[in-house]
mmCIF file of C-alpha atoms and ligand atoms in Angstrom:
data_model
loop_
_atom_site.group_PDB
_atom_site.id
_atom_site.type_symbol
_atom_site.label_atom_id
_atom_site.label_comp_id
_atom_site.label_asym_id
_atom_site.label_seq_id
_atom_site.Cartn_x
_atom_site.Cartn_y
_atom_site.Cartn_z
ATOM 1 C CA MET A 1 4.530 0.433 14.622
ATOM 2 C CA LEU A 2 1.874 1.709 12.962
ATOM 3 C CA ILE A 3 -0.385 3.548 15.325
ATOM 4 C CA ALA A 4 -3.828 4.649 14.528
ATOM 5 C CA SER A 5 -6.115 5.998 17.271
ATOM 6 C CA HIS A 6 -9.598 6.947 17.804
ATOM 7 C CA LEU A 7 -9.549 7.960 13.806
ATOM 8 C CA SER A 8 -12.858 9.394 12.361
ATOM 9 C CA LYS A 9 -13.350 10.329 8.883
ATOM 10 C CA HIS A 10 -16.620 12.418 7.353
ATOM 11 C CA TYR A 11 -15.864 13.439 3.935
ATOM 12 C CA ALA A 12 -17.699 17.183 3.792
ATOM 13 C CA THR A 13 -19.755 17.586 1.044
ATOM 14 C CA ALA A 14 -22.398 20.186 -0.989
ATOM 15 C CA ARG A 15 -25.062 18.087 0.708
ATOM 16 C CA GLY A 16 -23.729 17.795 4.365
ATOM 17 C CA PRO A 17 -20.875 15.485 5.755
ATOM 18 C CA VAL A 18 -20.897 11.994 4.613
ATOM 19 C CA PRO A 19 -19.844 9.652 7.682
ATOM 20 C CA VAL A 20 -17.153 6.609 6.916
ATOM 21 C CA LEU A 21 -14.824 5.690 9.772
ATOM 22 C CA ASP A 22 -16.437 6.026 13.477
ATOM 23 C CA ASP A 23 -13.069 5.396 16.622
ATOM 24 C CA VAL A 24 -11.411 3.086 14.542
ATOM 25 C CA SER A 25 -8.183 2.413 16.419
ATOM 26 C CA LEU A 26 -5.360 -0.486 14.926
ATOM 27 C CA GLU A 27 -1.812 -1.414 16.038
ATOM 28 C CA VAL A 28 0.503 -2.915 13.841
ATOM 29 C CA GLY A 29 3.883 -3.675 14.791
ATOM 30 C CA ALA A 30 7.124 -5.044 12.761
ATOM 31 C CA GLY A 31 6.145 -8.450 10.753
ATOM 32 C CA ASP A 32 2.689 -8.339 11.297
ATOM 33 C CA ALA A 33 0.133 -8.831 8.382
ATOM 34 C CA VAL A 34 -3.044 -7.692 8.880
ATOM 35 C CA ALA A 35 -5.821 -7.681 6.035
ATOM 36 C CA ILE A 36 -9.286 -5.534 6.172
ATOM 37 C CA MET A 37 -12.158 -6.766 4.657
ATOM 38 C CA GLY A 38 -14.993 -5.157 3.850
ATOM 39 C CA PRO A 39 -18.111 -4.371 1.170
ATOM 40 C CA SER A 40 -17.003 -1.670 -1.673
ATOM 41 C CA GLY A 41 -17.993 1.713 -0.236
ATOM 42 C CA CYS A 42 -17.392 0.681 3.444
ATOM 43 C CA GLY A 43 -14.556 3.239 3.863
ATOM 44 C CA LYS A 44 -11.939 0.858 3.294
ATOM 45 C CA SER A 45 -9.481 2.945 0.590
ATOM 46 C CA THR A 46 -10.383 5.820 3.378
ATOM 47 C CA LEU A 47 -8.796 3.750 5.926
ATOM 48 C CA LEU A 48 -5.856 3.019 4.107
ATOM 49 C CA TYR A 49 -4.895 6.437 2.581
ATOM 50 C CA ILE A 50 -5.710 7.672 6.518
ATOM 51 C CA LEU A 51 -2.757 5.178 7.630
ATOM 52 C CA GLY A 52 -0.714 6.282 4.902
ATOM 53 C CA ALA A 53 -1.318 10.205 5.346
ATOM 54 C CA LEU A 54 -2.621 10.326 1.792
ATOM 55 C CA GLU A 55 -6.045 11.770 3.710
ATOM 56 C CA GLY A 56 -5.957 13.466 6.960
ATOM 57 C CA PRO A 57 -8.457 11.465 9.275
ATOM 58 C CA THR A 58 -11.371 14.246 11.003
ATOM 59 C CA THR A 59 -10.254 13.439 14.457
ATOM 60 C CA GLY A 60 -7.650 10.840 15.729
ATOM 61 C CA THR A 61 -3.955 10.732 15.131
ATOM 62 C CA VAL A 62 -1.620 8.230 12.936
ATOM 63 C CA SER A 63 1.782 7.302 14.394
ATOM 64 C CA LEU A 64 4.366 5.879 12.280
ATOM 65 C CA ASP A 65 7.846 4.780 13.830
ATOM 66 C CA GLY A 66 6.824 6.931 16.214
ATOM 67 C CA LYS A 67 6.125 10.399 13.932
ATOM 68 C CA ASP A 68 2.521 12.088 13.422
ATOM 69 C CA PRO A 69 2.910 12.518 9.389
ATOM 70 C CA ASN A 70 -0.235 14.729 9.989
ATOM 71 C CA ALA A 71 1.955 17.322 12.383
ATOM 72 C CA LEU A 72 4.961 17.322 9.403
ATOM 73 C CA SER A 73 4.378 20.093 6.076
ATOM 74 C CA ASP A 74 3.231 19.075 3.131
ATOM 75 C CA VAL A 75 6.874 18.446 1.889
ATOM 76 C CA GLU A 76 8.289 17.085 5.295
ATOM 77 C CA GLN A 77 5.166 14.518 4.845
ATOM 78 C CA SER A 78 5.951 13.692 1.241
ATOM 79 C CA ALA A 79 9.702 12.933 1.953
ATOM 80 C CA PHE A 80 7.960 10.786 5.073
ATOM 81 C CA ARG A 81 5.810 8.621 2.696
ATOM 82 C CA ASN A 82 8.408 8.224 0.516
ATOM 83 C CA GLU A 83 11.137 7.123 2.668
ATOM 84 C CA HIS A 84 8.535 4.700 5.480
ATOM 85 C CA ILE A 85 5.329 3.549 3.146
ATOM 86 C CA GLY A 86 5.356 1.717 0.345
ATOM 87 C CA PHE A 87 1.736 1.642 -1.596
ATOM 88 C CA VAL A 88 0.226 -0.704 -4.045
ATOM 89 C CA PHE A 89 -3.005 -0.151 -5.629
ATOM 90 C CA GLN A 90 -5.872 -2.053 -7.641
ATOM 91 C CA ASP A 91 -4.570 -0.193 -10.581
ATOM 92 C CA HIS A 92 -0.989 -0.785 -10.792
ATOM 93 C CA LEU A 93 -0.594 2.888 -11.491
ATOM 94 C CA LEU A 94 2.566 2.474 -13.263
ATOM 95 C CA LEU A 95 4.054 4.978 -15.996
ATOM 96 C CA PRO A 96 3.158 3.510 -19.651
ATOM 97 C CA GLN A 97 6.688 5.491 -20.926
ATOM 98 C CA LEU A 98 8.834 3.655 -18.649
ATOM 99 C CA SER A 99 10.245 0.230 -18.372
ATOM 100 C CA ALA A 100 9.580 -2.034 -15.504
ATOM 101 C CA LEU A 101 12.750 -1.035 -14.235
ATOM 102 C CA ASP A 102 12.485 2.477 -14.244
ATOM 103 C CA ASN A 103 9.587 2.077 -12.710
ATOM 104 C CA VAL A 104 10.396 0.549 -9.901
ATOM 105 C CA LEU A 105 13.708 3.030 -10.000
ATOM 106 C CA ALA A 106 10.950 6.093 -9.773
ATOM 107 C CA PRO A 107 10.266 6.825 -5.959
ATOM 108 C CA THR A 108 14.286 6.951 -5.760
ATOM 109 C CA LEU A 109 14.303 9.932 -8.196
ATOM 110 C CA VAL A 110 12.685 12.599 -4.734
ATOM 111 C CA SER A 111 14.801 10.186 -2.364
ATOM 112 C CA ARG A 112 17.048 11.562 0.653
ATOM 113 C CA SER A 113 18.056 7.952 1.100
ATOM 114 C CA GLY A 114 21.751 8.957 -0.756
ATOM 115 C CA LYS A 115 21.856 5.535 -2.701
ATOM 116 C CA THR A 116 24.369 6.174 -5.641
ATOM 117 C CA GLU A 117 23.032 5.553 -8.544
ATOM 118 C CA SER A 118 24.109 1.952 -8.867
ATOM 119 C CA GLU A 119 22.753 0.816 -5.585
ATOM 120 C CA ARG A 120 19.269 1.913 -6.428
ATOM 121 C CA THR A 121 19.882 0.032 -9.706
ATOM 122 C CA ALA A 122 21.333 -3.307 -8.227
ATOM 123 C CA ARG A 123 18.161 -2.674 -5.336
ATOM 124 C CA ALA A 124 15.776 -2.675 -8.352
ATOM 125 C CA ARG A 125 17.073 -5.510 -10.242
ATOM 126 C CA ASP A 126 16.547 -7.888 -6.901
ATOM 127 C CA LEU A 127 13.757 -6.586 -6.078
ATOM 128 C CA LEU A 128 12.356 -7.534 -10.009
ATOM 129 C CA ALA A 129 14.152 -11.004 -9.305
ATOM 130 C CA ALA A 130 12.139 -11.458 -5.793
ATOM 131 C CA VAL A 131 8.741 -11.029 -7.871
ATOM 132 C CA GLY A 132 10.154 -13.272 -10.629
ATOM 133 C CA LEU A 133 10.791 -10.441 -13.301
ATOM 134 C CA SER A 134 14.357 -10.196 -14.233
ATOM 135 C CA SER A 135 13.825 -11.491 -17.464
ATOM 136 C CA ARG A 136 11.071 -8.372 -18.223
ATOM 137 C CA SER A 137 13.060 -5.430 -16.743
ATOM 138 C CA ASP A 138 13.432 -3.449 -20.212
ATOM 139 C CA HIS A 139 9.687 -4.053 -20.722
ATOM 140 C CA ARG A 140 7.085 -1.576 -20.265
ATOM 141 C CA PRO A 141 3.688 -1.735 -19.174
ATOM 142 C CA GLY A 142 1.792 -2.354 -22.282
ATOM 143 C CA GLU A 143 3.875 -5.290 -22.693
ATOM 144 C CA LEU A 144 3.219 -7.345 -19.813
ATOM 145 C CA SER A 145 0.091 -8.994 -18.412
ATOM 146 C CA GLY A 146 -1.952 -7.585 -15.401
ATOM 147 C CA GLY A 147 -0.883 -9.911 -12.939
ATOM 148 C CA GLU A 148 2.807 -8.820 -14.132
ATOM 149 C CA ARG A 149 2.006 -5.424 -13.477
ATOM 150 C CA GLN A 150 1.004 -5.734 -9.932
ATOM 151 C CA ARG A 151 4.124 -7.500 -9.371
ATOM 152 C CA VAL A 152 6.108 -4.661 -10.781
ATOM 153 C CA ALA A 153 4.220 -2.079 -8.641
ATOM 154 C CA ILE A 154 4.632 -3.806 -5.719
ATOM 155 C CA ALA A 155 8.466 -3.832 -6.298
ATOM 156 C CA ARG A 156 7.781 -0.243 -6.380
ATOM 157 C CA ALA A 157 6.533 0.240 -3.409
ATOM 158 C CA LEU A 158 9.154 -1.853 -1.820
ATOM 159 C CA ILE A 159 12.537 0.289 -3.502
ATOM 160 C CA GLU A 160 12.626 2.746 -0.704
ATOM 161 C CA ALA A 161 12.684 -0.284 2.250
ATOM 162 C CA PRO A 162 9.460 1.031 3.415
ATOM 163 C CA SER A 163 8.499 0.382 7.416
ATOM 164 C CA VAL A 164 4.767 -0.391 5.908
ATOM 165 C CA LEU A 165 3.614 -1.731 2.947
ATOM 166 C CA LEU A 166 -0.555 -0.740 2.427
ATOM 167 C CA CYS A 167 -2.556 -2.588 -0.440
ATOM 168 C CA ASP A 168 -5.425 -1.126 -1.534
ATOM 169 C CA GLU A 169 -7.376 -3.947 -3.651
ATOM 170 C CA PRO A 170 -4.002 -5.505 -4.507
ATOM 171 C CA THR A 171 -5.968 -8.453 -6.649
ATOM 172 C CA GLY A 172 -9.122 -6.840 -7.705
ATOM 173 C CA ASN A 173 -8.444 -6.181 -10.992
ATOM 174 C CA LEU A 174 -6.552 -9.968 -11.529
ATOM 175 C CA ASP A 175 -8.386 -13.156 -12.904
ATOM 176 C CA ARG A 176 -8.059 -15.965 -10.167
ATOM 177 C CA ALA A 177 -4.553 -17.221 -10.973
ATOM 178 C CA SER A 178 -2.865 -14.197 -11.402
ATOM 179 C CA ALA A 179 -4.321 -12.420 -8.132
ATOM 180 C CA GLU A 180 -3.297 -15.893 -6.478
ATOM 181 C CA ALA A 181 0.536 -15.119 -7.493
ATOM 182 C CA VAL A 182 0.341 -11.668 -6.571
ATOM 183 C CA ALA A 183 -1.352 -13.228 -2.755
ATOM 184 C CA ASP A 184 1.619 -15.582 -2.647
ATOM 185 C CA LEU A 185 4.068 -12.843 -3.170
ATOM 186 C CA LEU A 186 2.659 -10.282 -0.365
ATOM 187 C CA VAL A 187 2.984 -13.274 2.238
ATOM 188 C CA SER A 188 6.836 -14.167 0.868
ATOM 189 C CA ILE A 189 7.470 -10.804 0.484
ATOM 190 C CA GLN A 190 6.391 -9.477 4.083
ATOM 191 C CA GLN A 191 8.707 -12.683 5.519
ATOM 192 C CA ASP A 192 11.397 -12.246 3.602
ATOM 193 C CA HIS A 193 11.741 -8.180 4.099
ATOM 194 C CA GLN A 194 9.675 -7.944 7.569
ATOM 195 C CA VAL A 195 7.811 -5.327 6.571
ATOM 196 C CA MET A 196 4.674 -4.383 8.156
ATOM 197 C CA LEU A 197 1.597 -5.285 5.479
ATOM 198 C CA VAL A 198 -2.046 -3.992 5.639
ATOM 199 C CA VAL A 199 -3.915 -5.239 3.092
ATOM 200 C CA VAL A 200 -7.409 -3.870 2.202
ATOM 201 C CA THR A 201 -9.714 -6.064 0.422
ATOM 202 C CA HIS A 202 -13.196 -7.679 -0.539
ATOM 203 C CA SER A 203 -11.747 -10.647 -1.436
ATOM 204 C CA GLN A 204 -12.015 -13.347 1.514
ATOM 205 C CA VAL A 205 -9.441 -15.222 -0.433
ATOM 206 C CA LEU A 206 -7.143 -13.171 -0.470
ATOM 207 C CA ALA A 207 -7.452 -11.940 3.413
ATOM 208 C CA SER A 208 -7.422 -15.600 4.674
ATOM 209 C CA ARG A 209 -3.289 -15.683 3.796
ATOM 210 C CA PHE A 210 -3.225 -13.113 6.391
ATOM 211 C CA ALA A 211 -2.282 -13.922 10.301
ATOM 212 C CA ARG A 212 -4.892 -10.654 11.677
ATOM 213 C CA THR A 213 -8.049 -9.968 9.821
ATOM 214 C CA TYR A 214 -10.681 -6.934 10.167
ATOM 215 C CA GLU A 215 -13.692 -6.271 8.987
ATOM 216 C CA LEU A 216 -15.075 -2.452 8.499
ATOM 217 C CA ASN A 217 -18.936 -2.929 9.429
ATOM 218 C CA GLU A 218 -21.232 0.091 9.588
ATOM 219 C CA ARG A 219 -17.752 2.600 10.074
ATOM 220 C CA VAL A 220 -16.817 0.675 13.056
ATOM 221 C CA LEU A 221 -13.532 -1.705 12.828
ATOM 222 C CA VAL A 222 -14.128 -4.959 14.109
ATOM 223 C CA GLY A 223 -11.586 -8.174 14.952
ATOM 224 C CA ARG A 224 -12.448 -11.464 12.951
HETATM 225 P P1 ADP B 1 -14.240 1.104 -0.014
HETATM 226 O O1 ADP B 1 -12.948 1.549 -0.465
HETATM 227 O O2 ADP B 1 -14.574 0.896 0.905
HETATM 228 O O3 ADP B 1 -14.581 1.187 -1.135
HETATM 229 P P2 ADP B 1 -13.724 4.282 0.227
HETATM 230 O O4 ADP B 1 -13.202 4.936 1.508
HETATM 231 O O5 ADP B 1 -13.384 4.074 -1.084
HETATM 232 O O6 ADP B 1 -15.129 2.821 0.106
HETATM 233 O O7 ADP B 1 -15.416 5.180 0.224
HETATM 234 C C1 ADP B 1 -16.437 4.968 1.348
HETATM 235 C C2 ADP B 1 -16.584 5.776 1.219
HETATM 236 O O8 ADP B 1 -16.915 7.698 1.556
HETATM 237 C C3 ADP B 1 -18.252 5.917 0.415
HETATM 238 O O9 ADP B 1 -19.418 5.898 1.157
HETATM 239 C C4 ADP B 1 -17.282 7.150 -0.802
HETATM 240 O O10 ADP B 1 -18.888 7.516 -1.418
HETATM 241 C C5 ADP B 1 -17.219 7.805 0.672
HETATM 242 N N1 ADP B 1 -16.214 8.878 -0.345
HETATM 243 C C6 ADP B 1 -15.106 8.356 -0.674
HETATM 244 N N2 ADP B 1 -14.781 9.733 -0.974
HETATM 245 C C7 ADP B 1 -15.164 10.723 -0.750
HETATM 246 C C8 ADP B 1 -14.879 11.775 -1.168
HETATM 247 N N3 ADP B 1 -13.578 12.651 -1.757
HETATM 248 N N4 ADP B 1 -15.970 12.972 -0.746
HETATM 249 C C9 ADP B 1 -17.661 12.459 -0.430
HETATM 250 N N5 ADP B 1 -17.448 11.156 0.151
HETATM 251 C C10 ADP B 1 -16.317 9.916 -0.438
HETATM 252 MG MG1 MG B 2 -11.606 1.139 -2.486
#
């Protein structure tokens, strides 16, 4: 389970604190798919980064699989993220000089899972097949379309079998057809891999694909 309790966040700036989140609580259980909507600047990325321990809350706590990632040392926290959390960003953030296959394998370079190289490669190939890109595994990101890159990024996010997949505007840079393909993929991946899914988006079309929808409104999370 992913449990966020009474999160608040403000950014300290030279011109004083910028309040972003106020008393946000959220529970995501096994098999849950959650969309969080809201306009640009409302704090969606901030909330997602706090859920994924890329950012600490100002107050409140996060618990994932029974652990508070913010209570871990930096080294333990990055290992925890690697093992438990998959991220997909609006910009795919693939490494341009690596093939699709090597991009998917990149997180395993720092993995403590103990899997052999051939086990890792087999899983990466399975994931590329699952996102419909078996035939493109040797291609670099520059040789793929925006939608294909995002599908590689989704495969990469799943390589360590995370319990939660966090997606930040995953279709924000895509045309309508590619956005639909990525949305279809997220829905089927969530079911096939039984991963908890949290998607933040300003797209009503994308959000409507998921069972639970919230809106971040005036720093508060409201069910829709
Ligand atoms: P969204 O993803 O919904 O567009 P963000 O979470 O990126 O929103 O940002 C929410 C608010 O927090 C915005 O007003 C933004 O300017 C502010 N913000 C984000 N990061 C920082 C930062 N590092 N320092 C100060 N303000 C920030
Ligand atoms: Mg954002």
